[in-house]
Amino acid sequence: MPPQPDAASALPARHALALGLLHGPTELLPVSSSGHITLVPFLLGWPYPDLEPDLRKAFEVALHAGTAAGLLIALRGEVAEAIRDLDRRRLTLLAGSFLPPAIVGLTLEGPIERRLGTPGSIAAGLVLGSVAMTLADELRPQERTRDDATTADALLLGIAQACALMPGTSRGGMTLAAMRARRFTRPEASALSRHVALPVIAGASVLKGVRLAQRGLPPGMTGRFALGMGASLVSTLAAARLVPVERVGALWPYAAYRTGLSALTAGRLRASGR
């Protein structure tokens, strides 16, 4: 399908910048970056939802690429340590956590994006993720460390990341819920969540980046994509300094925020008769 002729007007440079700045913090927190990138323009009445769906998805991939680069820089010490300590067990854990989202993403990407990317479905995903996070965190003890992680834990991380392909549930939120359900301490659950995130984010960015390069961008959009990607990188670096990446506190405040955003979205949908 050819790009819409009004693509540039549907994504003004100032909105591309704002969405890039928003993406970094919402990716580091378990609140759903993809959900915010859809809901904030919807709630503010921006023309972004009118952008052609494939082009909108490509822009979100550009934001994820900026965030992935920012995470690699911000967590370079942690990444270097993980690479140095890489052994058969850790490779098995990475493979187990990567395969489920890769398989689901490659086979169901189209239907998921078409049917589950609306404000209503994102609002539902926010609530579902909030329930999972709160129940797992409040009902399960903190006993295990990442050195205790098994293949079963890795597969559960992978399933959690596959479930997070539903916009609004949040990759970070679902993986934190999965590891807390397996009785990992909050900091250790947070570390496992971070360690399995980069391969998935980077893999999706590369795959969709290749598709975008083959397709090309409409006139005037290259600069907006670069602006959004650069802003996402910068906001990720800033958020990594300001926001503790180790989740030592309870998860319910994030769940409460997500539920509030969902309620606000539902109210807007009712007011518009949708």
Short mmCIF file of N, CA, C and O in Angstrom, two decimals, residues 44-142:
data_model
loop_
_atom_site.label_atom_id
_atom_site.label_comp_id
_atom_site.label_asym_id
_atom_site.label_seq_id
_atom_site.Cartn_x
_atom_site.Cartn_y
_atom_site.Cartn_z
N LEU A 44 -4.43 13.50 23.44
CA LEU A 44 -4.15 14.92 23.17
C LEU A 44 -4.74 15.40 21.85
O LEU A 44 -4.64 16.59 21.52
N GLY A 45 -5.34 14.48 21.10
CA GLY A 45 -5.96 14.87 19.84
C GLY A 45 -4.96 15.15 18.72
O GLY A 45 -5.27 15.90 17.79
N TRP A 46 -3.78 14.56 18.79
CA TRP A 46 -2.78 14.73 17.73
C TRP A 46 -3.19 13.94 16.48
O TRP A 46 -3.94 12.95 16.59
N PRO A 47 -2.69 14.32 15.32
CA PRO A 47 -3.04 13.60 14.09
C PRO A 47 -2.28 12.29 13.90
O PRO A 47 -2.48 11.60 12.90
N TYR A 48 -1.41 11.93 14.83
CA TYR A 48 -0.59 10.73 14.69
C TYR A 48 -1.40 9.47 14.38
O TYR A 48 -0.98 8.65 13.55
N PRO A 49 -2.58 9.25 14.99
CA PRO A 49 -3.35 8.05 14.66
C PRO A 49 -3.77 7.98 13.19
O PRO A 49 -4.12 6.91 12.70
N ASP A 50 -3.75 9.13 12.47
CA ASP A 50 -4.12 9.13 11.06
C ASP A 50 -2.97 8.71 10.15
O ASP A 50 -3.17 8.53 8.95
N LEU A 51 -1.77 8.59 10.73
CA LEU A 51 -0.63 8.14 9.95
C LEU A 51 -0.88 6.72 9.46
O LEU A 51 -1.43 5.90 10.18
N GLU A 52 -0.50 6.46 8.23
CA GLU A 52 -0.71 5.13 7.64
C GLU A 52 -0.13 4.05 8.56
O GLU A 52 0.97 4.19 9.08
N PRO A 53 -0.90 2.98 8.86
CA PRO A 53 -0.50 2.01 9.90
C PRO A 53 0.91 1.46 9.75
O PRO A 53 1.65 1.37 10.74
N ASP A 54 1.31 1.07 8.54
CA ASP A 54 2.66 0.52 8.37
C ASP A 54 3.72 1.57 8.67
O ASP A 54 4.77 1.26 9.25
N LEU A 55 3.45 2.81 8.31
CA LEU A 55 4.41 3.88 8.56
C LEU A 55 4.46 4.21 10.05
O LEU A 55 5.53 4.47 10.61
N ARG A 56 3.31 4.16 10.70
CA ARG A 56 3.27 4.39 12.15
C ARG A 56 4.07 3.32 12.88
O ARG A 56 4.82 3.61 13.81
N LYS A 57 3.91 2.08 12.46
CA LYS A 57 4.66 0.99 13.09
C LYS A 57 6.15 1.15 12.84
O LYS A 57 6.97 0.89 13.72
N ALA A 58 6.51 1.59 11.64
CA ALA A 58 7.92 1.81 11.33
C ALA A 58 8.52 2.90 12.22
O ALA A 58 9.66 2.79 12.67
N PHE A 59 7.74 3.95 12.49
CA PHE A 59 8.23 5.00 13.37
C PHE A 59 8.46 4.47 14.77
O PHE A 59 9.46 4.80 15.43
N GLU A 60 7.56 3.61 15.25
CA GLU A 60 7.73 3.03 16.58
C GLU A 60 8.96 2.14 16.63
O GLU A 60 9.64 2.06 17.66
N VAL A 61 9.26 1.46 15.52
CA VAL A 61 10.49 0.64 15.47
C VAL A 61 11.71 1.55 15.56
O VAL A 61 12.70 1.23 16.23
N ALA A 62 11.65 2.71 14.91
CA ALA A 62 12.76 3.67 15.00
C ALA A 62 12.96 4.12 16.44
O ALA A 62 14.09 4.25 16.93
N LEU A 63 11.86 4.34 17.16
CA LEU A 63 11.96 4.72 18.57
C LEU A 63 12.60 3.60 19.38
O LEU A 63 13.45 3.85 20.25
N HIS A 64 12.20 2.36 19.11
CA HIS A 64 12.78 1.23 19.82
C HIS A 64 14.28 1.10 19.52
O HIS A 64 15.07 0.73 20.39
N ALA A 65 14.66 1.38 18.28
CA ALA A 65 16.08 1.31 17.93
C ALA A 65 16.87 2.34 18.72
O ALA A 65 17.98 2.07 19.21
N GLY A 66 16.32 3.55 18.86
CA GLY A 66 16.99 4.57 19.66
C GLY A 66 17.11 4.16 21.11
O GLY A 66 18.15 4.34 21.74
N THR A 67 16.05 3.55 21.63
CA THR A 67 16.09 3.08 23.02
C THR A 67 17.10 1.96 23.20
O THR A 67 17.82 1.92 24.20
N ALA A 68 17.15 1.02 22.24
CA ALA A 68 18.11 -0.08 22.33
C ALA A 68 19.54 0.45 22.37
O ALA A 68 20.37 0.00 23.16
N ALA A 69 19.82 1.45 21.51
CA ALA A 69 21.16 2.05 21.52
C ALA A 69 21.44 2.73 22.85
O ALA A 69 22.54 2.62 23.40
N GLY A 70 20.43 3.43 23.38
CA GLY A 70 20.61 4.09 24.67
C GLY A 70 20.85 3.11 25.80
O GLY A 70 21.68 3.34 26.68
N LEU A 71 20.13 1.98 25.77
CA LEU A 71 20.33 0.97 26.81
C LEU A 71 21.71 0.35 26.72
O LEU A 71 22.35 0.08 27.76
N LEU A 72 22.19 0.11 25.52
CA LEU A 72 23.52 -0.46 25.36
C LEU A 72 24.59 0.47 25.94
O LEU A 72 25.55 0.01 26.55
N ILE A 73 24.39 1.77 25.74
CA ILE A 73 25.35 2.74 26.27
C ILE A 73 25.21 2.85 27.80
O ILE A 73 26.19 2.78 28.54
N ALA A 74 23.97 3.00 28.27
CA ALA A 74 23.74 3.22 29.70
C ALA A 74 24.12 2.00 30.53
O ALA A 74 24.61 2.14 31.66
N LEU A 75 23.90 0.82 29.98
CA LEU A 75 24.16 -0.42 30.73
C LEU A 75 25.39 -1.14 30.20
O LEU A 75 25.51 -2.36 30.32
N ARG A 76 26.33 -0.38 29.62
CA ARG A 76 27.48 -1.01 28.96
C ARG A 76 28.30 -1.86 29.93
O ARG A 76 28.81 -2.92 29.56
N GLY A 77 28.42 -1.41 31.18
CA GLY A 77 29.17 -2.20 32.16
C GLY A 77 28.48 -3.52 32.44
O GLY A 77 29.11 -4.58 32.49
N GLU A 78 27.18 -3.46 32.62
CA GLU A 78 26.40 -4.66 32.89
C GLU A 78 26.41 -5.59 31.69
O GLU A 78 26.51 -6.82 31.83
N VAL A 79 26.30 -5.01 30.48
CA VAL A 79 26.33 -5.82 29.26
C VAL A 79 27.69 -6.49 29.09
O VAL A 79 27.78 -7.68 28.75
N ALA A 80 28.77 -5.72 29.34
CA ALA A 80 30.11 -6.29 29.22
C ALA A 80 30.32 -7.43 30.20
O ALA A 80 30.91 -8.47 29.87
N GLU A 81 29.82 -7.26 31.42
CA GLU A 81 29.95 -8.32 32.42
C GLU A 81 29.18 -9.56 31.99
O GLU A 81 29.67 -10.70 32.15
N ALA A 82 27.98 -9.36 31.45
CA ALA A 82 27.18 -10.49 31.00
C ALA A 82 27.88 -11.24 29.87
O ALA A 82 27.84 -12.48 29.81
N ILE A 83 28.53 -10.50 28.97
CA ILE A 83 29.24 -11.14 27.86
C ILE A 83 30.45 -11.91 28.38
O ILE A 83 30.73 -13.04 27.95
N ARG A 84 31.18 -11.32 29.33
CA ARG A 84 32.35 -12.00 29.90
C ARG A 84 31.95 -13.30 30.60
O ARG A 84 32.69 -14.29 30.54
N ASP A 85 30.80 -13.28 31.25
CA ASP A 85 30.37 -14.45 32.02
C ASP A 85 29.51 -15.41 31.20
O ASP A 85 28.94 -16.35 31.76
N LEU A 86 29.43 -15.16 29.90
CA LEU A 86 28.56 -15.98 29.06
C LEU A 86 29.08 -17.42 29.01
O LEU A 86 30.25 -17.67 28.73
N ASP A 87 28.22 -18.37 29.33
CA ASP A 87 28.57 -19.78 29.25
C ASP A 87 27.36 -20.54 28.70
O ASP A 87 26.36 -19.93 28.28
N ARG A 88 27.45 -21.86 28.67
CA ARG A 88 26.37 -22.65 28.08
C ARG A 88 25.05 -22.41 28.81
O ARG A 88 23.99 -22.30 28.17
N ARG A 89 25.11 -22.33 30.13
CA ARG A 89 23.87 -22.13 30.89
C ARG A 89 23.22 -20.80 30.54
O ARG A 89 22.00 -20.73 30.30
N ARG A 90 24.01 -19.74 30.49
CA ARG A 90 23.44 -18.42 30.18
C ARG A 90 22.96 -18.35 28.73
O ARG A 90 21.96 -17.70 28.43
N LEU A 91 23.67 -19.02 27.82
CA LEU A 91 23.20 -19.06 26.43
C LEU A 91 21.86 -19.77 26.34
O LEU A 91 20.97 -19.37 25.57
N THR A 92 21.70 -20.83 27.11
CA THR A 92 20.43 -21.55 27.13
C THR A 92 19.31 -20.65 27.66
O THR A 92 18.19 -20.65 27.12
N LEU A 93 19.61 -19.88 28.70
CA LEU A 93 18.63 -18.96 29.25
C LEU A 93 18.23 -17.90 28.22
O LEU A 93 17.04 -17.59 28.07
N LEU A 94 19.21 -17.35 27.51
CA LEU A 94 18.91 -16.34 26.50
C LEU A 94 18.08 -16.92 25.37
O LEU A 94 17.11 -16.31 24.90
N ALA A 95 18.45 -18.12 24.92
CA ALA A 95 17.73 -18.76 23.82
C ALA A 95 16.29 -19.06 24.24
O ALA A 95 15.34 -18.82 23.48
N GLY A 96 16.11 -19.58 25.45
CA GLY A 96 14.78 -19.90 25.93
C GLY A 96 13.89 -18.68 26.05
O GLY A 96 12.68 -18.75 25.79
N SER A 97 14.47 -17.55 26.43
CA SER A 97 13.68 -16.33 26.59
C SER A 97 13.45 -15.61 25.27
O SER A 97 12.53 -14.80 25.15
N PHE A 98 14.28 -15.91 24.25
CA PHE A 98 14.18 -15.22 22.96
C PHE A 98 13.24 -15.94 21.99
O PHE A 98 12.51 -15.29 21.22
N LEU A 99 13.24 -17.26 22.01
CA LEU A 99 12.50 -18.01 20.99
C LEU A 99 10.99 -17.77 21.01
O LEU A 99 10.39 -17.55 19.94
N PRO A 100 10.30 -17.84 22.15
CA PRO A 100 8.85 -17.63 22.12
C PRO A 100 8.42 -16.30 21.51
O PRO A 100 7.55 -16.29 20.61
N PRO A 101 8.99 -15.15 21.93
CA PRO A 101 8.55 -13.90 21.29
C PRO A 101 8.94 -13.83 19.82
O PRO A 101 8.21 -13.23 19.02
N ALA A 102 10.08 -14.44 19.45
CA ALA A 102 10.48 -14.43 18.04
C ALA A 102 9.48 -15.21 17.19
O ALA A 102 9.06 -14.76 16.12
N ILE A 103 9.09 -16.39 17.66
CA ILE A 103 8.15 -17.23 16.90
C ILE A 103 6.78 -16.55 16.81
O ILE A 103 6.19 -16.46 15.72
N VAL A 104 6.28 -16.07 17.95
CA VAL A 104 4.96 -15.43 17.95
C VAL A 104 4.99 -14.15 17.11
O VAL A 104 4.06 -13.87 16.34
N GLY A 105 6.07 -13.37 17.23
CA GLY A 105 6.17 -12.13 16.48
C GLY A 105 6.20 -12.36 14.98
O GLY A 105 5.54 -11.65 14.21
N LEU A 106 6.95 -13.35 14.53
CA LEU A 106 7.07 -13.62 13.11
C LEU A 106 5.78 -14.18 12.52
O LEU A 106 5.46 -13.93 11.35
N THR A 107 5.04 -14.97 13.30
CA THR A 107 3.85 -15.63 12.76
C THR A 107 2.56 -14.82 12.96
O THR A 107 1.65 -14.93 12.14
N LEU A 108 2.49 -14.03 14.03
CA LEU A 108 1.24 -13.34 14.35
C LEU A 108 1.37 -11.83 14.38
O LEU A 108 0.46 -11.15 14.85
N GLU A 109 2.49 -11.31 13.91
CA GLU A 109 2.72 -9.87 13.98
C GLU A 109 1.60 -9.08 13.33
O GLU A 109 1.07 -8.11 13.90
N GLY A 110 1.20 -9.47 12.12
CA GLY A 110 0.16 -8.74 11.39
C GLY A 110 -1.16 -8.70 12.14
O GLY A 110 -1.72 -7.61 12.40
N PRO A 111 -1.73 -9.87 12.49
CA PRO A 111 -3.01 -9.86 13.22
C PRO A 111 -2.95 -9.10 14.54
O PRO A 111 -3.90 -8.41 14.92
N ILE A 112 -1.83 -9.23 15.27
CA ILE A 112 -1.70 -8.53 16.55
C ILE A 112 -1.76 -7.02 16.33
O ILE A 112 -2.48 -6.30 17.04
N GLU A 113 -1.03 -6.53 15.35
CA GLU A 113 -0.98 -5.09 15.11
C GLU A 113 -2.33 -4.56 14.62
O GLU A 113 -2.74 -3.46 14.98
N ARG A 114 -3.03 -5.36 13.79
CA ARG A 114 -4.31 -4.90 13.26
C ARG A 114 -5.42 -4.90 14.31
O ARG A 114 -6.25 -3.99 14.34
N ARG A 115 -5.45 -5.92 15.16
CA ARG A 115 -6.58 -6.11 16.06
C ARG A 115 -6.34 -5.60 17.48
O ARG A 115 -7.30 -5.32 18.20
N LEU A 116 -5.08 -5.51 17.90
CA LEU A 116 -4.81 -5.19 19.29
C LEU A 116 -4.09 -3.86 19.48
O LEU A 116 -3.58 -3.59 20.56
N GLY A 117 -4.04 -3.04 18.45
CA GLY A 117 -3.33 -1.78 18.55
C GLY A 117 -4.24 -0.58 18.72
O GLY A 117 -3.80 0.56 18.58
N THR A 118 -5.51 -0.80 19.04
CA THR A 118 -6.46 0.30 19.22
C THR A 118 -6.40 0.82 20.65
O THR A 118 -5.96 0.12 21.56
N PRO A 119 -6.85 2.06 20.87
CA PRO A 119 -6.86 2.57 22.25
C PRO A 119 -7.62 1.68 23.22
O PRO A 119 -7.20 1.50 24.36
N GLY A 120 -8.75 1.11 22.79
CA GLY A 120 -9.53 0.26 23.68
C GLY A 120 -8.79 -1.00 24.08
O GLY A 120 -8.78 -1.39 25.26
N SER A 121 -8.15 -1.65 23.11
CA SER A 121 -7.42 -2.89 23.43
C SER A 121 -6.17 -2.58 24.24
O SER A 121 -5.78 -3.37 25.11
N ILE A 122 -5.54 -1.45 24.01
CA ILE A 122 -4.38 -1.06 24.81
C ILE A 122 -4.79 -0.80 26.25
O ILE A 122 -4.10 -1.20 27.20
N ALA A 123 -5.95 -0.13 26.44
CA ALA A 123 -6.45 0.11 27.79
C ALA A 123 -6.69 -1.22 28.51
O ALA A 123 -6.36 -1.36 29.70
N ALA A 124 -7.22 -2.20 27.80
CA ALA A 124 -7.44 -3.52 28.40
C ALA A 124 -6.12 -4.18 28.75
O ALA A 124 -5.96 -4.79 29.80
N GLY A 125 -5.11 -4.04 27.86
CA GLY A 125 -3.80 -4.61 28.11
C GLY A 125 -3.14 -3.99 29.33
O GLY A 125 -2.47 -4.69 30.11
N LEU A 126 -3.32 -2.69 29.52
CA LEU A 126 -2.77 -2.02 30.70
C LEU A 126 -3.35 -2.62 31.98
O LEU A 126 -2.63 -2.87 32.95
N VAL A 127 -4.65 -2.86 31.99
CA VAL A 127 -5.29 -3.41 33.19
C VAL A 127 -4.85 -4.86 33.42
O VAL A 127 -4.52 -5.25 34.55
N LEU A 128 -4.83 -5.66 32.36
CA LEU A 128 -4.42 -7.06 32.51
C LEU A 128 -2.99 -7.15 33.05
O LEU A 128 -2.70 -7.95 33.94
N GLY A 129 -2.10 -6.33 32.50
CA GLY A 129 -0.73 -6.33 32.99
C GLY A 129 -0.63 -5.87 34.43
O GLY A 129 0.17 -6.39 35.21
N SER A 130 -1.45 -4.89 34.80
CA SER A 130 -1.45 -4.40 36.17
C SER A 130 -1.86 -5.49 37.15
O SER A 130 -1.26 -5.64 38.23
N VAL A 131 -2.89 -6.24 36.79
CA VAL A 131 -3.35 -7.33 37.66
C VAL A 131 -2.25 -8.38 37.82
O VAL A 131 -1.97 -8.84 38.95
N ALA A 132 -1.62 -8.75 36.70
CA ALA A 132 -0.55 -9.76 36.77
C ALA A 132 0.60 -9.29 37.63
O ALA A 132 1.13 -10.05 38.47
N MET A 133 1.03 -8.04 37.47
CA MET A 133 2.13 -7.50 38.24
C MET A 133 1.82 -7.48 39.73
O MET A 133 2.63 -7.90 40.57
N THR A 134 0.63 -6.99 40.08
CA THR A 134 0.28 -6.83 41.48
C THR A 134 0.14 -8.17 42.19
O THR A 134 0.66 -8.37 43.30
N LEU A 135 -0.56 -9.11 41.56
CA LEU A 135 -0.76 -10.41 42.18
C LEU A 135 0.57 -11.13 42.39
O LEU A 135 0.83 -11.68 43.47
N ALA A 136 1.41 -11.15 41.35
CA ALA A 136 2.69 -11.85 41.46
C ALA A 136 3.57 -11.22 42.53
O ALA A 136 4.23 -11.91 43.32
N ASP A 137 3.58 -9.88 42.59
CA ASP A 137 4.49 -9.19 43.50
C ASP A 137 4.00 -9.27 44.95
O ASP A 137 4.81 -9.38 45.88
N GLU A 138 2.69 -9.22 45.15
CA GLU A 138 2.16 -9.18 46.51
C GLU A 138 2.00 -10.57 47.11
O GLU A 138 2.07 -10.71 48.35
N LEU A 139 1.79 -11.58 46.30
CA LEU A 139 1.47 -12.90 46.83
C LEU A 139 2.66 -13.85 46.89
O LEU A 139 2.58 -14.89 47.56
N ARG A 140 3.75 -13.51 46.21
CA ARG A 140 4.88 -14.44 46.16
C ARG A 140 6.04 -13.91 47.00
O ARG A 140 6.34 -12.71 46.99
N PRO A 141 6.74 -14.80 47.71
CA PRO A 141 7.88 -14.37 48.53
C PRO A 141 9.09 -14.03 47.66
O PRO A 141 9.15 -14.39 46.47
N GLN A 142 10.06 -13.34 48.25
CA GLN A 142 11.31 -13.00 47.57
C GLN A 142 12.40 -13.93 48.09
O GLN A 142 12.91 -13.73 49.18
#
